[in-house]
Structure formats: structure tokens, C-alpha cells
């Protein structure tokens, strides 16, 4: 990792990595209770940042849920499908987009400069919170809208008939049905924000160090003992919160309304709801469209004019001090993604089958096998680094694997839960009589699964594979721990290497170009997911 191509914020604080006194002000002390050098203030600041990110997601996500649940308009289903964005857009690419939009010389300041204004939000807490909101607000929207679709319109009409005003009917009938799903969404967003890494690393550096960023800094300094200690504590916290989330998830959104609440046309006489929809559209335009459009525009700009020089740079120049070319990063991303899919699909289908039967033990096994959703990629990377990469002694032999194999394994671990989530709902709808009929005709379990069950769940398998592919292409957390040289860099790692100047220096153009390439690849995966009916169930 050449310091000349590290983000400047990290370079400025590089000397503080081994010095506890150089940690952020929020780090107030050390606790040595079974784990060496555990920083209580570090966890407190991480929770504080997660609370801010969750609050932003709720503030932006709930109005979006109201608009989608209340109004009918052209393109509604397309907008609703876009709420899957958090699962297909690489976080480091989002960081590039926010830098191009809100940086010192970003698109927003270019617009404000016309009227003599200047806004400085780059590489500070507000920008990190805004990026976390970008990522997780659609999750709140998706959960709440799905729960709203299960609200029984007849119960609402009964409350109105009995004299309840609209707001009272909402509080007494609708809100109690939405609350469990809403709380589940809030918990899940908090867990994701607690584990946020690429966005904080790229937009905040060690000045806004969270547990994830600090673990990575320790790994960079080969202080694996303390890094593992922090990783274990973080995993314990996120797994506990995920368990609580699963309890709330089972309490909401499970019903099916006999008559859903009818949506009203969005176009009509002015009203408070329609004004809210207009305001939300403006916020969504700035928060969602702005960063991605700014990144694309930055990739096509050089010295204030349209140019393809940034893409030419990707083809002609070396990437950082590692000596690899951007074309190698692109090919690595695609090859690793194919390998990850080849592992994740059989894993995901097997887990879905094993946990499909009812029973407490089956549910417990299913929860444990879905743990990768609640364990960060950095923690996964450390586990693979100390195990597969450094090697283990078995019967007198030292066994280890190369970097690419470990990276593919990490990507498969990150992707297979999405295969499970796409296959399991379809598997639950397979009629047992069909399988039983095949068995009575002499087919064994494997033959019955291949000829009867698999064709029925095939759309979920393919959609899950597309999810796994997109997750692998954008995976950053584990890859940055495991990629030891330029030969194993992927597109997200290339983006991180180009982010060398927080004031939008000369490397942002190539980073934006690489981000645009990454956007095209993930967008293609997203289209495949939606065409094949891919969905996030809970």
C-alpha cells in the first residue's frame, strides 16, 4: 500500500495508528477486561455515528414510504424497485459520488458559486451521515411500504365509520401494524451503520474513526491481536442486535390483508401530502441522483471541459505503487465474482433447503448460517487472513491458500445469504405432494429435488446468483484486508487508491471513471435481479 496513493486524511494520521493517544477525541480510555486494549470511547463514537445515520435514514425513508404507500403514479413500481439500491451499489463508489457532489470543488459548490456562496461539508461528520442516509433510507422505505401493503382497509374503514378522524384511525389501526416492521428496519439500519467501513474510511478517515476503521488500521500495522479482540466484541454486539431484529421481523409484516388501502392519484388538488411528495422528490434528486450524476460528469471532465482523458488514463497508467493496471482490477472483479457465485449458489440453496422445515433447531441453525449478514467483511477478512492466508497446521502439514482464493471465499460468504433470501420464499411455496409423488414413483431425494423442487425455485436461484455477483463486484471490506498486492486489486480497491486528495485533487477524475465502470457493472446486475424477480425478504 503506497502512502503516496493513500487518502490524504489517512496519510496525515498514519503516524497515529500505533499511538492510542492519537485516536479521535471520542476515545476516552482503555478497558482491559478479558480483551487487550479495548477502547470504550471508540465503541461509543461508533454507536453515536450509527444513531445519526439511522436518524437520517428514518427522516428520509419515512416520507418516501408515505408517498409510495399513499399515492398512485406512473413509475411507482420502478421507484419502489430502486429501494434495493443499498444491496447493489458499492459503498466506496458512493463515497466517490459524494466527494464529486459535495467536495470543496464539487458540483454543489459549482452551483452555489454562481450566487457567491460556498459550502464546506467535505470530509466531515455531516457528509458521512448523508452518505449513510443515502445507503439506508431506501431500506426503511422498502420495509414500511411492504408492511403498509398488509394493512387491512376494512379495519381502517370501520374506525372511520365509528367516528375516528383520519389521524386517529392511523394511530389506532395502522400504526400498531406498522410498528414491528418499522422497529425491525431501524435495528437493521443501525447494525449496518455500526459496521459502516468504506464510507467512513473514504470520507472521514481516522478523524472519524469507527470500530471498523480502527480494526483496519490495526491490521495495516499487523497488530492482529488487538484487531481480533475488537472484531470479536463488534461481532458480539452486531449479532445480538441482529437477534433482536429477527424477533421484531417475525412480529410484523406477516399478515395478508383481505382488502388493501386504496392509493389516491398523486396528480390532483394541492394538499399537505402532495406538498410532502414534491419536497421528497427534491430531496431525493439531491441525495440520490446528484452524487451519481456528479461522479459520471467528473469522469467525463478534464480542466473544465468534456474529455475522455480519465478513461484513457485508466487504460494507460499504472495503478498506485502496486504496479497493477486498472484493467487488471476490472478483470479481477469479474473473475472473483464468477468464482464467488459458483460457491455462493450451492451454499445458499443448501442452507435454504436445510432450514426450510419448521422447528426450533432448524430456526436456530438458519439464524447461525445467516450470521454473515451481521458480521462485517473486515471481521471476515481478519478470520480468513489468520486462517486460510497465514495457514493452519494439520497433521504436521502447514496448509495455506493464496490471496485470490481467500478473496473469492470472502465474497462467497458475503453473497450466499442473498441466495438464501431469494430461494427460501419460493421453497416454502413448493407443494409437498409434488415431492411426495415423485418419491412414490421411485425417485430418490436428490432426483426429486433436481426434477421437481429445483425447477420451481429456479427464478430465486438465478436472482440470488445475480445478487451474489453484484455483492462480490462491490465488496470492499474483506478485500482490502486480503488484497496484499496489485495482482489481487479489484475495482473497489482501485477506487480507494485513487481517492488521494480530500479537496478533489487530480486523482478524482480517474476514480470517477473507475466508479462509473463499477456503476455500469452493478447496474447491469441490478437489472438482472429485477427482471428475474429478485427480492429482499425481511
Short mmCIF file of N, CA and C in Angstrom, two decimals, residues 456-523:
data_model
loop_
_atom_site.label_atom_id
_atom_site.label_comp_id
_atom_site.label_asym_id
_atom_site.label_seq_id
_atom_site.Cartn_x
_atom_site.Cartn_y
_atom_site.Cartn_z
N UNK A 456 -38.90 -25.34 -9.75
CA UNK A 456 -39.87 -24.41 -9.17
C UNK A 456 -39.19 -23.24 -8.47
N UNK A 457 -37.97 -23.45 -7.98
CA UNK A 457 -37.27 -22.36 -7.29
C UNK A 457 -36.18 -21.74 -8.16
N UNK A 458 -36.11 -22.15 -9.42
CA UNK A 458 -35.06 -21.66 -10.32
C UNK A 458 -35.01 -20.14 -10.43
N UNK A 459 -36.15 -19.43 -10.53
CA UNK A 459 -36.06 -17.96 -10.60
C UNK A 459 -35.36 -17.37 -9.38
N UNK A 460 -35.65 -17.91 -8.19
CA UNK A 460 -34.98 -17.43 -6.99
C UNK A 460 -33.49 -17.74 -7.00
N UNK A 461 -33.12 -18.89 -7.56
CA UNK A 461 -31.70 -19.26 -7.64
C UNK A 461 -30.95 -18.28 -8.54
N UNK A 462 -31.54 -17.99 -9.69
CA UNK A 462 -30.87 -17.09 -10.63
C UNK A 462 -30.82 -15.67 -10.07
N UNK A 463 -31.92 -15.22 -9.47
CA UNK A 463 -31.92 -13.89 -8.86
C UNK A 463 -30.91 -13.82 -7.72
N UNK A 464 -30.83 -14.87 -6.92
CA UNK A 464 -29.84 -14.90 -5.85
C UNK A 464 -28.43 -14.88 -6.39
N UNK A 465 -28.20 -15.56 -7.50
CA UNK A 465 -26.88 -15.54 -8.14
C UNK A 465 -26.53 -14.13 -8.61
N UNK A 466 -27.53 -13.41 -9.15
CA UNK A 466 -27.29 -12.03 -9.59
C UNK A 466 -26.96 -11.14 -8.40
N UNK A 467 -27.68 -11.33 -7.29
CA UNK A 467 -27.36 -10.60 -6.07
C UNK A 467 -25.93 -10.89 -5.64
N UNK A 468 -25.58 -12.17 -5.59
CA UNK A 468 -24.24 -12.57 -5.15
C UNK A 468 -23.18 -11.97 -6.07
N UNK A 469 -23.45 -11.93 -7.36
CA UNK A 469 -22.50 -11.34 -8.31
C UNK A 469 -22.30 -9.86 -8.01
N UNK A 470 -23.42 -9.14 -7.81
CA UNK A 470 -23.33 -7.71 -7.53
C UNK A 470 -22.61 -7.44 -6.22
N UNK A 471 -22.91 -8.24 -5.20
CA UNK A 471 -22.25 -8.08 -3.90
C UNK A 471 -20.75 -8.31 -4.04
N UNK A 472 -20.35 -9.32 -4.80
CA UNK A 472 -18.93 -9.61 -4.99
C UNK A 472 -18.23 -8.48 -5.73
N UNK A 473 -18.84 -7.98 -6.78
CA UNK A 473 -18.21 -6.91 -7.56
C UNK A 473 -17.95 -5.68 -6.68
N UNK A 474 -18.88 -5.39 -5.78
CA UNK A 474 -18.73 -4.20 -4.95
C UNK A 474 -18.10 -4.44 -3.60
N UNK A 475 -17.72 -5.67 -3.27
CA UNK A 475 -17.19 -5.97 -1.94
C UNK A 475 -15.87 -5.25 -1.70
N UNK A 476 -15.78 -4.58 -0.58
CA UNK A 476 -14.60 -3.79 -0.25
C UNK A 476 -13.98 -4.19 1.09
N UNK A 477 -14.83 -4.44 2.09
CA UNK A 477 -14.35 -4.60 3.46
C UNK A 477 -13.35 -5.73 3.61
N UNK A 478 -13.73 -6.93 3.17
CA UNK A 478 -12.82 -8.07 3.30
C UNK A 478 -11.69 -7.99 2.28
N UNK A 479 -11.98 -7.45 1.10
CA UNK A 479 -10.98 -7.43 0.04
C UNK A 479 -9.80 -6.57 0.40
N UNK A 480 -10.04 -5.42 1.04
CA UNK A 480 -8.93 -4.53 1.36
C UNK A 480 -8.02 -5.14 2.43
N UNK A 481 -8.57 -6.07 3.24
CA UNK A 481 -7.75 -6.78 4.22
C UNK A 481 -6.94 -7.88 3.55
N UNK A 482 -7.53 -8.54 2.56
CA UNK A 482 -6.91 -9.72 1.95
C UNK A 482 -6.06 -9.42 0.72
N UNK A 483 -6.32 -8.30 0.04
CA UNK A 483 -5.56 -7.97 -1.18
C UNK A 483 -4.21 -7.41 -0.79
N UNK A 484 -3.18 -8.21 -0.91
CA UNK A 484 -1.86 -7.83 -0.43
C UNK A 484 -1.00 -7.19 -1.50
N UNK A 485 -1.36 -7.30 -2.77
CA UNK A 485 -0.54 -6.70 -3.82
C UNK A 485 -1.43 -6.33 -4.99
N UNK A 486 -0.82 -5.63 -5.98
CA UNK A 486 -1.59 -5.15 -7.10
C UNK A 486 -2.25 -6.22 -7.93
N UNK A 487 -1.71 -7.44 -7.89
CA UNK A 487 -2.27 -8.51 -8.71
C UNK A 487 -3.64 -8.94 -8.24
N UNK A 488 -4.02 -8.60 -7.00
CA UNK A 488 -5.32 -9.01 -6.47
C UNK A 488 -6.25 -7.83 -6.23
N UNK A 489 -5.89 -6.64 -6.70
CA UNK A 489 -6.78 -5.48 -6.55
C UNK A 489 -8.06 -5.68 -7.35
N UNK A 490 -9.17 -5.18 -6.83
CA UNK A 490 -10.44 -5.17 -7.53
C UNK A 490 -10.84 -3.73 -7.80
N UNK A 491 -11.96 -3.53 -8.49
CA UNK A 491 -12.39 -2.17 -8.79
C UNK A 491 -12.61 -1.32 -7.54
N UNK A 492 -13.29 -1.83 -6.49
CA UNK A 492 -13.42 -1.00 -5.29
C UNK A 492 -12.08 -0.63 -4.67
N UNK A 493 -11.11 -1.55 -4.67
CA UNK A 493 -9.80 -1.22 -4.12
C UNK A 493 -9.12 -0.17 -4.99
N UNK A 494 -9.30 -0.26 -6.30
CA UNK A 494 -8.75 0.75 -7.19
C UNK A 494 -9.33 2.13 -6.88
N UNK A 495 -10.63 2.18 -6.61
CA UNK A 495 -11.26 3.45 -6.25
C UNK A 495 -10.63 4.02 -4.99
N UNK A 496 -10.42 3.19 -3.99
CA UNK A 496 -9.83 3.66 -2.74
C UNK A 496 -8.42 4.20 -2.96
N UNK A 497 -7.68 3.58 -3.86
CA UNK A 497 -6.32 4.03 -4.13
C UNK A 497 -6.32 5.40 -4.83
N UNK A 498 -7.33 5.67 -5.64
CA UNK A 498 -7.37 6.93 -6.36
C UNK A 498 -7.86 8.09 -5.49
N UNK A 499 -8.54 7.79 -4.40
CA UNK A 499 -9.02 8.87 -3.53
C UNK A 499 -7.86 9.38 -2.68
N UNK A 500 -6.98 10.16 -3.30
CA UNK A 500 -5.77 10.60 -2.60
C UNK A 500 -5.86 12.03 -2.10
N UNK A 501 -6.89 12.77 -2.49
CA UNK A 501 -6.94 14.18 -2.12
C UNK A 501 -8.35 14.56 -1.69
N UNK A 502 -8.58 14.88 -0.41
CA UNK A 502 -9.93 15.20 0.06
C UNK A 502 -10.48 16.50 -0.52
N UNK A 503 -9.66 17.35 -1.10
CA UNK A 503 -10.15 18.59 -1.72
C UNK A 503 -10.37 18.42 -3.22
N UNK A 504 -10.60 17.17 -3.62
CA UNK A 504 -10.82 16.85 -5.03
C UNK A 504 -9.60 17.22 -5.85
N UNK A 505 -8.58 16.42 -5.67
CA UNK A 505 -7.32 16.65 -6.38
C UNK A 505 -7.33 15.97 -7.73
N UNK A 506 -6.15 15.82 -8.31
CA UNK A 506 -6.05 15.34 -9.70
C UNK A 506 -6.45 13.89 -9.86
N UNK A 507 -6.56 13.14 -8.78
CA UNK A 507 -6.87 11.73 -8.92
C UNK A 507 -8.37 11.45 -8.90
N UNK A 508 -9.21 12.46 -8.67
CA UNK A 508 -10.64 12.19 -8.60
C UNK A 508 -11.21 11.82 -9.96
N UNK A 509 -10.68 12.41 -11.03
CA UNK A 509 -11.18 12.09 -12.36
C UNK A 509 -11.04 10.62 -12.69
N UNK A 510 -9.86 10.02 -12.57
CA UNK A 510 -9.73 8.58 -12.77
C UNK A 510 -10.56 7.76 -11.80
N UNK A 511 -10.67 8.21 -10.55
CA UNK A 511 -11.52 7.50 -9.58
C UNK A 511 -12.97 7.54 -10.04
N UNK A 512 -13.40 8.70 -10.53
CA UNK A 512 -14.77 8.81 -11.03
C UNK A 512 -14.97 7.92 -12.25
N UNK A 513 -13.95 7.82 -13.10
CA UNK A 513 -14.06 6.95 -14.26
C UNK A 513 -14.18 5.49 -13.84
N UNK A 514 -13.33 5.08 -12.89
CA UNK A 514 -13.42 3.72 -12.39
C UNK A 514 -14.75 3.48 -11.69
N UNK A 515 -15.24 4.50 -10.95
CA UNK A 515 -16.54 4.38 -10.31
C UNK A 515 -17.66 4.23 -11.31
N UNK A 516 -17.56 4.93 -12.44
CA UNK A 516 -18.59 4.82 -13.47
C UNK A 516 -18.60 3.42 -14.08
N UNK A 517 -17.40 2.86 -14.31
CA UNK A 517 -17.33 1.48 -14.80
C UNK A 517 -17.98 0.53 -13.79
N UNK A 518 -17.67 0.74 -12.52
CA UNK A 518 -18.26 -0.09 -11.48
C UNK A 518 -19.77 0.09 -11.42
N UNK A 519 -20.25 1.32 -11.63
CA UNK A 519 -21.68 1.59 -11.65
C UNK A 519 -22.36 0.83 -12.78
N UNK A 520 -21.74 0.79 -13.94
CA UNK A 520 -22.32 0.08 -15.09
C UNK A 520 -22.45 -1.41 -14.77
N UNK A 521 -21.41 -1.99 -14.18
CA UNK A 521 -21.43 -3.42 -13.87
C UNK A 521 -22.50 -3.74 -12.84
N UNK A 522 -22.57 -2.95 -11.76
CA UNK A 522 -23.57 -3.21 -10.72
C UNK A 522 -24.98 -2.91 -11.21
N UNK A 523 -25.12 -1.89 -12.07
CA UNK A 523 -26.45 -1.58 -12.62
C UNK A 523 -26.94 -2.74 -13.49
#
